[in-house]
PDB file of C-alpha atoms in Angstrom:
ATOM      1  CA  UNK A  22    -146.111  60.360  40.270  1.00 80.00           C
ATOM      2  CA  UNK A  23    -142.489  60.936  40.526  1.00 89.00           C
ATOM      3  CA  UNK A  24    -140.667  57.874  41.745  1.00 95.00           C
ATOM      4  CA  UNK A  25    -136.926  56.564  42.516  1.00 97.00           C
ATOM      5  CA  UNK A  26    -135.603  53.378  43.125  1.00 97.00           C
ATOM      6  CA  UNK A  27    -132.569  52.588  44.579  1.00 97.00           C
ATOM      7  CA  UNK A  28    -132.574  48.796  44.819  1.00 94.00           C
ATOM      8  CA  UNK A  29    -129.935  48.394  46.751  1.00 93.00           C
ATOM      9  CA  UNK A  30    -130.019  49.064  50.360  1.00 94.00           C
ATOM     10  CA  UNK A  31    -126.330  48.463  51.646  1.00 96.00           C
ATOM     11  CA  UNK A  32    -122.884  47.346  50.049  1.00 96.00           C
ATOM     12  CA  UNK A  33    -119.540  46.986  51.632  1.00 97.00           C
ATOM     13  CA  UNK A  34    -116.253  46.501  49.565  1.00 97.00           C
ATOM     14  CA  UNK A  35    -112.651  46.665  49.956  1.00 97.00           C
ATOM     15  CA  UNK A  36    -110.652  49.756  48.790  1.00 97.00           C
ATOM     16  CA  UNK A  37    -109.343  50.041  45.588  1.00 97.00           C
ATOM     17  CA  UNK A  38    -112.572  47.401  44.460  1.00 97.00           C
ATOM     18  CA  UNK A  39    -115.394  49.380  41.740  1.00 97.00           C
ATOM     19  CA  UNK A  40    -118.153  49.651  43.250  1.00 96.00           C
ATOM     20  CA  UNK A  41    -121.608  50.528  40.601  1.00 96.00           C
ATOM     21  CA  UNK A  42    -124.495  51.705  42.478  1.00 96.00           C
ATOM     22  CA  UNK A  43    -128.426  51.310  40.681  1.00 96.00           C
ATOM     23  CA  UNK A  44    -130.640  54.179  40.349  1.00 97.00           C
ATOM     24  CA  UNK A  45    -134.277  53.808  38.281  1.00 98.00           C
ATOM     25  CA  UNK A  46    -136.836  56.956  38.121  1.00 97.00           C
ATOM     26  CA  UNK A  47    -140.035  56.870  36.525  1.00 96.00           C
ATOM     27  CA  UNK A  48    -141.702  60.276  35.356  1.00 93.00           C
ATOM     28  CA  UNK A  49    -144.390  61.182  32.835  1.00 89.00           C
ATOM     29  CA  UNK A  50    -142.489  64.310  32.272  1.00 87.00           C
ATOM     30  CA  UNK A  51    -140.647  65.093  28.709  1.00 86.00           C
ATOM     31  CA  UNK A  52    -137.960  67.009  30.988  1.00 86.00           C
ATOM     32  CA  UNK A  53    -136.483  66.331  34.019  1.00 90.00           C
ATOM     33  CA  UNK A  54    -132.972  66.284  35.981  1.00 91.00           C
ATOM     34  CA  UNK A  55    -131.175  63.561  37.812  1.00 93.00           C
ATOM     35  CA  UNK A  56    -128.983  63.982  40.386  1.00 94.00           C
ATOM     36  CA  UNK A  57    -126.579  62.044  42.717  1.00 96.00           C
ATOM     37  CA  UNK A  58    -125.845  63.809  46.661  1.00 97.00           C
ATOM     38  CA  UNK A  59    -123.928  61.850  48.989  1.00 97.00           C
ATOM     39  CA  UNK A  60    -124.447  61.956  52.551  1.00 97.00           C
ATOM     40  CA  UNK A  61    -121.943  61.369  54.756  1.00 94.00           C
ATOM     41  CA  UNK A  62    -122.322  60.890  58.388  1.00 90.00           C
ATOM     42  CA  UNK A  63    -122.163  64.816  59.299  1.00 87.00           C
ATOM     43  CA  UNK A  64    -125.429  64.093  57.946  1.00 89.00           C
ATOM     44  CA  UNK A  65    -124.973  67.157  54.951  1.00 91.00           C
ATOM     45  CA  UNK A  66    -126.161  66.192  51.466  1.00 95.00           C
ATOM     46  CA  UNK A  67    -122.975  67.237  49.094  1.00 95.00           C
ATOM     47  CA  UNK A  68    -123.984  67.215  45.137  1.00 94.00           C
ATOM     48  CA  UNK A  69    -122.184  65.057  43.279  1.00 94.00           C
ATOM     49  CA  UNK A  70    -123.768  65.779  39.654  1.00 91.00           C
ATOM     50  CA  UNK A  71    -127.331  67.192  37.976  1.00 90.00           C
ATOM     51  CA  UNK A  72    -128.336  65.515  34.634  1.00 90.00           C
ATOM     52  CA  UNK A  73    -130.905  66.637  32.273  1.00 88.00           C
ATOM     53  CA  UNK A  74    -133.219  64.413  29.957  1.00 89.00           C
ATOM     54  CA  UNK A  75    -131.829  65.482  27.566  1.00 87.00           C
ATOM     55  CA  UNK A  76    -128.312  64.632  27.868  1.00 83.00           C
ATOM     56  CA  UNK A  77    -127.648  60.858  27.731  1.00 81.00           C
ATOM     57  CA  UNK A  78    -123.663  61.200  27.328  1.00 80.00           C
ATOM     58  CA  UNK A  79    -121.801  59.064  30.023  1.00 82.00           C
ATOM     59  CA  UNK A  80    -119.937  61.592  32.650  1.00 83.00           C
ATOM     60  CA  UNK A  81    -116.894  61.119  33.756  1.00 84.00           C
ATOM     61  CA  UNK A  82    -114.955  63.454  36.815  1.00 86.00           C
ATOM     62  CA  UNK A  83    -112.082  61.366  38.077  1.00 91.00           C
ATOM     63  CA  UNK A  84    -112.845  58.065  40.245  1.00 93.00           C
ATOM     64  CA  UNK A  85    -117.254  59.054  39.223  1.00 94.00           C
ATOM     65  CA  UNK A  86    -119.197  57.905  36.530  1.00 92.00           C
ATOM     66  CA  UNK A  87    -122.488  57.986  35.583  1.00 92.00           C
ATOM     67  CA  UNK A  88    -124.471  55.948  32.736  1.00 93.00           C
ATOM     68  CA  UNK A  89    -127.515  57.702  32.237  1.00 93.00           C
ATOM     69  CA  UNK A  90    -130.099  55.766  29.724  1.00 93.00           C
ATOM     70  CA  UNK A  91    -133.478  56.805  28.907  1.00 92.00           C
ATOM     71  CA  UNK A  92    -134.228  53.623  27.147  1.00 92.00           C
ATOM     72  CA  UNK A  93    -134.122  51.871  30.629  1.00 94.00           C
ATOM     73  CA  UNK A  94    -134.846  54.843  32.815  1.00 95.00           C
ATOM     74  CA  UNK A  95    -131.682  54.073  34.839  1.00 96.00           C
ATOM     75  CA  UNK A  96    -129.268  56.563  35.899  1.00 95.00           C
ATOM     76  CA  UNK A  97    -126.674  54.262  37.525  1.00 95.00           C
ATOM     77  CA  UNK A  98    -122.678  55.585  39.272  1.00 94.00           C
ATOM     78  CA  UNK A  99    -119.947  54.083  39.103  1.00 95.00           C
ATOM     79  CA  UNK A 100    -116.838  54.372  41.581  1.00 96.00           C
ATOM     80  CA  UNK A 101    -113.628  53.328  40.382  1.00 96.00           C
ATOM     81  CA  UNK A 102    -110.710  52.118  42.963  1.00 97.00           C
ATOM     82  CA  UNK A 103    -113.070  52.618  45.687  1.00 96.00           C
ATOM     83  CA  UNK A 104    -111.311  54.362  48.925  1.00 97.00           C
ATOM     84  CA  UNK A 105    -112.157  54.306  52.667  1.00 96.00           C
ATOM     85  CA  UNK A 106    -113.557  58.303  52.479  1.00 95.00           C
ATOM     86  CA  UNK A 107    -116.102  57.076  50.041  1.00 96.00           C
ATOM     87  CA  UNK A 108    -117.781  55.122  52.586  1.00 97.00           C
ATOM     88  CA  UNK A 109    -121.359  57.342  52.570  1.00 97.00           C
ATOM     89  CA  UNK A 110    -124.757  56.787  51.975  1.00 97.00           C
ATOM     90  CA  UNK A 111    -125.475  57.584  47.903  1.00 98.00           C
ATOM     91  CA  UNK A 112    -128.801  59.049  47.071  1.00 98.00           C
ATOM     92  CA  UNK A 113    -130.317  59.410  43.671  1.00 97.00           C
ATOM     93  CA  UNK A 114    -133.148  62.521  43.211  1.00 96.00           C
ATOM     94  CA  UNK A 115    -135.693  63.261  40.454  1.00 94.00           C
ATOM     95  CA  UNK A 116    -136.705  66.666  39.993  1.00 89.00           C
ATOM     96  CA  UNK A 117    -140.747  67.063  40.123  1.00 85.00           C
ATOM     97  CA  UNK A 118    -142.147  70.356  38.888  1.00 78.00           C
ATOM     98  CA  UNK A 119    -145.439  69.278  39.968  1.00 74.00           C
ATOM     99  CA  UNK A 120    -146.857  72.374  41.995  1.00 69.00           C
ATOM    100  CA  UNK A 121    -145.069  75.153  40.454  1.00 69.00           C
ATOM    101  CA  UNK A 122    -141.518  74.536  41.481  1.00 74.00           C
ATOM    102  CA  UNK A 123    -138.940  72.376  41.480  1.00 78.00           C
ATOM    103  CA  UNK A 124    -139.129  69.514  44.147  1.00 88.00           C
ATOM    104  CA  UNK A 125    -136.795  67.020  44.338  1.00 93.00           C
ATOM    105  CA  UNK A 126    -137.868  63.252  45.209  1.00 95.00           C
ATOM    106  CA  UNK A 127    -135.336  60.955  46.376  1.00 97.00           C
ATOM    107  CA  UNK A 128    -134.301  57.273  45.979  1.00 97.00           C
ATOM    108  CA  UNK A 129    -133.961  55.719  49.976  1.00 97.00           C
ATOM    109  CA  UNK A 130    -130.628  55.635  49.490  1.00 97.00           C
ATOM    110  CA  UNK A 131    -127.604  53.123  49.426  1.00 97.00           C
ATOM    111  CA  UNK A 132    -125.344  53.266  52.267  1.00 97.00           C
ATOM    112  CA  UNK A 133    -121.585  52.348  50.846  1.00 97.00           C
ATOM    113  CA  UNK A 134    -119.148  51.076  52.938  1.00 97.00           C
ATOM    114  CA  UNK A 135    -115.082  50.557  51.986  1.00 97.00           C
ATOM    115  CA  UNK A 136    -113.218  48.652  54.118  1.00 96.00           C
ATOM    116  CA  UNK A 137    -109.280  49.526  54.027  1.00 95.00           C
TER     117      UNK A 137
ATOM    118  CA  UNK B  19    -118.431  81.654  48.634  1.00 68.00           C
ATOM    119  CA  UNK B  20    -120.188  80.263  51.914  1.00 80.00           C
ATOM    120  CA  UNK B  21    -122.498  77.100  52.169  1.00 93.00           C
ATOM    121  CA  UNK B  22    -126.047  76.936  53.308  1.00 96.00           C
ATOM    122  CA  UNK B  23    -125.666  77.201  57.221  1.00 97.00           C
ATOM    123  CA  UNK B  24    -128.629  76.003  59.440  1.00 97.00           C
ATOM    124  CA  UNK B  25    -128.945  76.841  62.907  1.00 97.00           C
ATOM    125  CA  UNK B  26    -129.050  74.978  65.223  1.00 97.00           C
ATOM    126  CA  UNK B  27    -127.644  71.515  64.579  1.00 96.00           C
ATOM    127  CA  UNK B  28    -129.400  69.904  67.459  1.00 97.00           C
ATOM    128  CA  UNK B  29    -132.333  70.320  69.436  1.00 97.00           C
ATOM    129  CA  UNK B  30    -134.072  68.385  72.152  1.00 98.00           C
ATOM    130  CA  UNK B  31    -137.862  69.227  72.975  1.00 97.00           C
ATOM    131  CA  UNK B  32    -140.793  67.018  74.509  1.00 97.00           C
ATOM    132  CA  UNK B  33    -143.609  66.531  72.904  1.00 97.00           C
ATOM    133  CA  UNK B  34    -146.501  69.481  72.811  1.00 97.00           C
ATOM    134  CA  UNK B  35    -143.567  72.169  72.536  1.00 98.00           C
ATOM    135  CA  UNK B  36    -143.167  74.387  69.583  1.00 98.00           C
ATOM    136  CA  UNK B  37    -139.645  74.815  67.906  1.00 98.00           C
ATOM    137  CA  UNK B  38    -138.235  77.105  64.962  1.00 98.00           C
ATOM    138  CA  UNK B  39    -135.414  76.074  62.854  1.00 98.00           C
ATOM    139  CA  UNK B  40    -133.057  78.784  60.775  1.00 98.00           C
ATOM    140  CA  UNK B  41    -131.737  78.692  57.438  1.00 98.00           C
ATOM    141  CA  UNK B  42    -129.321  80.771  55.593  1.00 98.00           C
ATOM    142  CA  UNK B  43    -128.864  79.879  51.831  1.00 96.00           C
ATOM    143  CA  UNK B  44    -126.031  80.752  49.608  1.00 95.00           C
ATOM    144  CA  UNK B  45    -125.013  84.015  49.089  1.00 94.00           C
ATOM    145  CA  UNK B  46    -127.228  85.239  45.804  1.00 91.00           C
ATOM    146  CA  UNK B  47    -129.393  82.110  45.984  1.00 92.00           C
ATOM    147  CA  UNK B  48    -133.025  83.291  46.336  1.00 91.00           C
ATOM    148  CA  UNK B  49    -135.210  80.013  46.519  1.00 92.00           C
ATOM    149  CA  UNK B  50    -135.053  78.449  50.042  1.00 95.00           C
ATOM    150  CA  UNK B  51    -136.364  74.614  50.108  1.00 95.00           C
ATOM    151  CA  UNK B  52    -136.757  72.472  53.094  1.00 97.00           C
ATOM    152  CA  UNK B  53    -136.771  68.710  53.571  1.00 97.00           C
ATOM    153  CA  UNK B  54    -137.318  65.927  56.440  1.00 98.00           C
ATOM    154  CA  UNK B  55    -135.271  63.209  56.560  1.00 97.00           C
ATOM    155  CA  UNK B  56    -136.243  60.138  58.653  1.00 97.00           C
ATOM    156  CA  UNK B  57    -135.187  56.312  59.086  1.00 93.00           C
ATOM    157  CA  UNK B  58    -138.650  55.172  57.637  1.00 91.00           C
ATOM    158  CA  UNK B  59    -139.802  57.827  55.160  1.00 94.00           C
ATOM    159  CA  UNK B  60    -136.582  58.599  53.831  1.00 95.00           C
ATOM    160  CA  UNK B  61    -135.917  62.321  52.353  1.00 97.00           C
ATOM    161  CA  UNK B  62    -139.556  63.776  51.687  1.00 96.00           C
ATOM    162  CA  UNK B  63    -140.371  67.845  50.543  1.00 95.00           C
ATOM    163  CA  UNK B  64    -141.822  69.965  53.018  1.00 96.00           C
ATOM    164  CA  UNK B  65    -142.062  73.322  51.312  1.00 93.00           C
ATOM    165  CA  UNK B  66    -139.975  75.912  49.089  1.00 92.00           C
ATOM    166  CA  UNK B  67    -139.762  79.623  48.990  1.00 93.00           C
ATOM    167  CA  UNK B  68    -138.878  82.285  46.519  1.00 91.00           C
ATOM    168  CA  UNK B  69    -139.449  85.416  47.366  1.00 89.00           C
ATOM    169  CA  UNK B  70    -140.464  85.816  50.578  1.00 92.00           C
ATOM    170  CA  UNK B  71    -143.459  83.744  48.510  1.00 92.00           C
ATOM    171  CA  UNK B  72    -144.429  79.762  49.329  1.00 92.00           C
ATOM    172  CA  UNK B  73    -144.103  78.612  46.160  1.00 88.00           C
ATOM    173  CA  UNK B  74    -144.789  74.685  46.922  1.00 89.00           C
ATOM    174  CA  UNK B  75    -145.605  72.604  49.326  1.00 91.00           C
ATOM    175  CA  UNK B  76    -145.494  68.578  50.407  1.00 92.00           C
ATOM    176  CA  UNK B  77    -147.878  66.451  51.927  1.00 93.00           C
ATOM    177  CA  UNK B  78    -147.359  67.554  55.576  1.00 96.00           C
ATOM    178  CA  UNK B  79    -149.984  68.713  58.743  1.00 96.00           C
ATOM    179  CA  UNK B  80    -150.487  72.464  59.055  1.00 95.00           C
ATOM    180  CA  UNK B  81    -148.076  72.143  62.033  1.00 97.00           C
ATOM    181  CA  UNK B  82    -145.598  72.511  59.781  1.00 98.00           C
ATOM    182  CA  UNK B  83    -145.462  76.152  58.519  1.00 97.00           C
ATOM    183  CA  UNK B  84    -142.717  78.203  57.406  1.00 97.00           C
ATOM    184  CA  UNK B  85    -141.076  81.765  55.954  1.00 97.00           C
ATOM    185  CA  UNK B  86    -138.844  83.516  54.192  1.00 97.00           C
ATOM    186  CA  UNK B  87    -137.418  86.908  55.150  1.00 97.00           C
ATOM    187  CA  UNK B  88    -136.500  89.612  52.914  1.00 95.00           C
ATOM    188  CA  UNK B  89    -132.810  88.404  52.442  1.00 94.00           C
ATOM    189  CA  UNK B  90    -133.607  85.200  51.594  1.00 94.00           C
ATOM    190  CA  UNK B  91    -133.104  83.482  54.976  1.00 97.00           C
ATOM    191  CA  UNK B  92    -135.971  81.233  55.803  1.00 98.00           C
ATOM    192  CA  UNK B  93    -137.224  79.738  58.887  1.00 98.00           C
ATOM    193  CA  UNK B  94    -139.234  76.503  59.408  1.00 98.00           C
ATOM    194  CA  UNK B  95    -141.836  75.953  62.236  1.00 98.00           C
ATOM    195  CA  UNK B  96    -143.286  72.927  63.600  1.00 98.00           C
ATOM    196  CA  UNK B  97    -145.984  73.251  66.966  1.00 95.00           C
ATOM    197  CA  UNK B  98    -147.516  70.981  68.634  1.00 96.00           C
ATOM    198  CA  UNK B  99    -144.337  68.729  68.539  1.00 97.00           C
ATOM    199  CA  UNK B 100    -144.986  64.905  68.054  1.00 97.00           C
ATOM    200  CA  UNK B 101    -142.600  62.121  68.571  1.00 97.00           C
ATOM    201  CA  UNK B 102    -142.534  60.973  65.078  1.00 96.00           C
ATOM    202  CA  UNK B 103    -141.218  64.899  64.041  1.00 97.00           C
ATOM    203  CA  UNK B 104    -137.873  63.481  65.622  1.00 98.00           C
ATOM    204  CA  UNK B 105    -135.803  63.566  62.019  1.00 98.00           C
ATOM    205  CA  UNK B 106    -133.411  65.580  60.577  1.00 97.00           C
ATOM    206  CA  UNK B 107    -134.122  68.749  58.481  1.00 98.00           C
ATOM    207  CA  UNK B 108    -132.392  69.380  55.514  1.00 97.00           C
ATOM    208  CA  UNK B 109    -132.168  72.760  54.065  1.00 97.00           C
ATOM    209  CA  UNK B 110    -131.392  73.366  50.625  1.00 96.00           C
ATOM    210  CA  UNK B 111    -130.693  76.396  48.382  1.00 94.00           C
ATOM    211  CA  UNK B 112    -130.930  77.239  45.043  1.00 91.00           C
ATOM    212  CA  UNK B 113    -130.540  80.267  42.411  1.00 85.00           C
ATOM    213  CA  UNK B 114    -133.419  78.983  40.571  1.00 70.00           C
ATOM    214  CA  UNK B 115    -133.151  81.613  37.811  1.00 59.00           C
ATOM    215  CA  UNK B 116    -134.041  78.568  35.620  1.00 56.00           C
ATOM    216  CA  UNK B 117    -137.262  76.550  36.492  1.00 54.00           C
ATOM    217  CA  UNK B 118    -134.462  73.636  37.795  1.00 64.00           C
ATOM    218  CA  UNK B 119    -131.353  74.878  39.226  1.00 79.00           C
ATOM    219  CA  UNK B 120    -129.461  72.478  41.510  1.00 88.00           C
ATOM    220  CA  UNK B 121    -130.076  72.887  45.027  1.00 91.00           C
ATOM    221  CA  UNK B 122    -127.348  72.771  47.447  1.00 93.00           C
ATOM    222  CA  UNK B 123    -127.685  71.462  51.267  1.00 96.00           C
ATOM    223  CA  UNK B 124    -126.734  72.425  54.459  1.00 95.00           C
ATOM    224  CA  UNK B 125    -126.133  70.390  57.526  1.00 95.00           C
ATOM    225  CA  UNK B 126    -129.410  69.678  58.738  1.00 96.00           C
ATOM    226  CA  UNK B 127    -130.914  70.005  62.326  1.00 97.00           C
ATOM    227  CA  UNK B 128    -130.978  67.396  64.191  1.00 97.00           C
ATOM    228  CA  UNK B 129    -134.689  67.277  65.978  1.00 98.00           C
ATOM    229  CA  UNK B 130    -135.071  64.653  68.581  1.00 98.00           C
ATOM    230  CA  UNK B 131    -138.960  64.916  70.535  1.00 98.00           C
ATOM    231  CA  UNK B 132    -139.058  63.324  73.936  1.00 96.00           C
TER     232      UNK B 132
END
């Protein structure tokens, strides 16, 4: 079955610090999509990026990155220069066509917080 | 273009009631998918649509039913209310003209059973 880990449970840094946060899937399936949603407390999930198996080049969009390796089944993001509105709680998903459609399973999450 | 709305954001019922939650996807998105979040459980499936059609389903009682409507709005209903259905219920939308297509979230309702 699909699975996600996301290790860590809670981090708190000052602004301006990097903060990396851990992501590891296991899947049987040849193809599959990551993703990163953040949830901030409005409780909405926003998307922050999709990732297929296929693709293993880094992504970078401004303060974000993401190291995505097969090798190690790890699909880990980065924030650089961290600021106070990142504070949210970061959840990694695993798409799971088992059933006929697309399903997403999610990690439990990682609640950041930045302290100014 | 609009987000995925969800109406309403907070409810209150005891426990026995019944209660039906609304969902309105992104203009042009046609595949409707619905999710429970909780403290314990974390973010777990409940079902999809496409079509008007179920197309999937999670591990969840047959209190937990829902539709879609012709324009692609879909409504979720859970009877027989429990205190553990307390969570909040994600909705999520999705073009799915490929067999993956990212799915977008609303704001959730808030559920709380007394």
């Amino acid at each position: 079955a699909q699975k996600v880990t996301q290790a860590q449970t809670e981090i708190s840094v000052v602004e301006k610090e990097d903060v990396t946060l851990d992501c590891v899937y296991e899947t049987r399936d040849t193809t599959y999509y990551l993703f990163w949603y953040k949830q901030p407390p409005s409780g909405e999930l926003v998307f922050l990026i999709r990732r297929n198996s296929f693709d293993e080049q880094n992504e970078i969009s401004g303060r974000y990155s993401w190291n995505f390796q097969k090798s190690t089944s790890s699909f880990n993001f980065t924030i650089t220069a961290s600021q106070v509105v990142d504070s949210a709680v970061y959840f990694c998903a695993l798409s799971d066509l088992t059933g006929g459609s697309e399903k997403l399973v999610f990690g439990k999450g990682m609640k950041l917080t930045v302290n100014p | 273009k609009a987000g995925v709305t969800q109406t309403p954001r907070y409810l209150i019922k005891t426990r026995g009631q019944q209660v039906t939650l609304s969902c309105s996807p992104i203009s042009g998105h046609r595949s409707v998918s619905w999710y429970q979040q909780t403290p314990g459980q974390g973010l777990q499936f409940l079902f999809e649509y496409f079509s008007e059609t179920q197309r999937n389903k999670g591990n969840f009682p047959g209190r937990f039913s829902g539709r879609q409507f012709s324009n692609s709005r879909s409504e979720m209903n859970v009877s027989t209310l429990e205190l553990g259905d307390s969570a909040l219920y994600l909705c999520a939308s999705s073009s799915a003209s490929r067999s993956t297509d990212t799915q977008y979230f609303g704001p959730g309702t808030r559920l709380t059973v007394l």
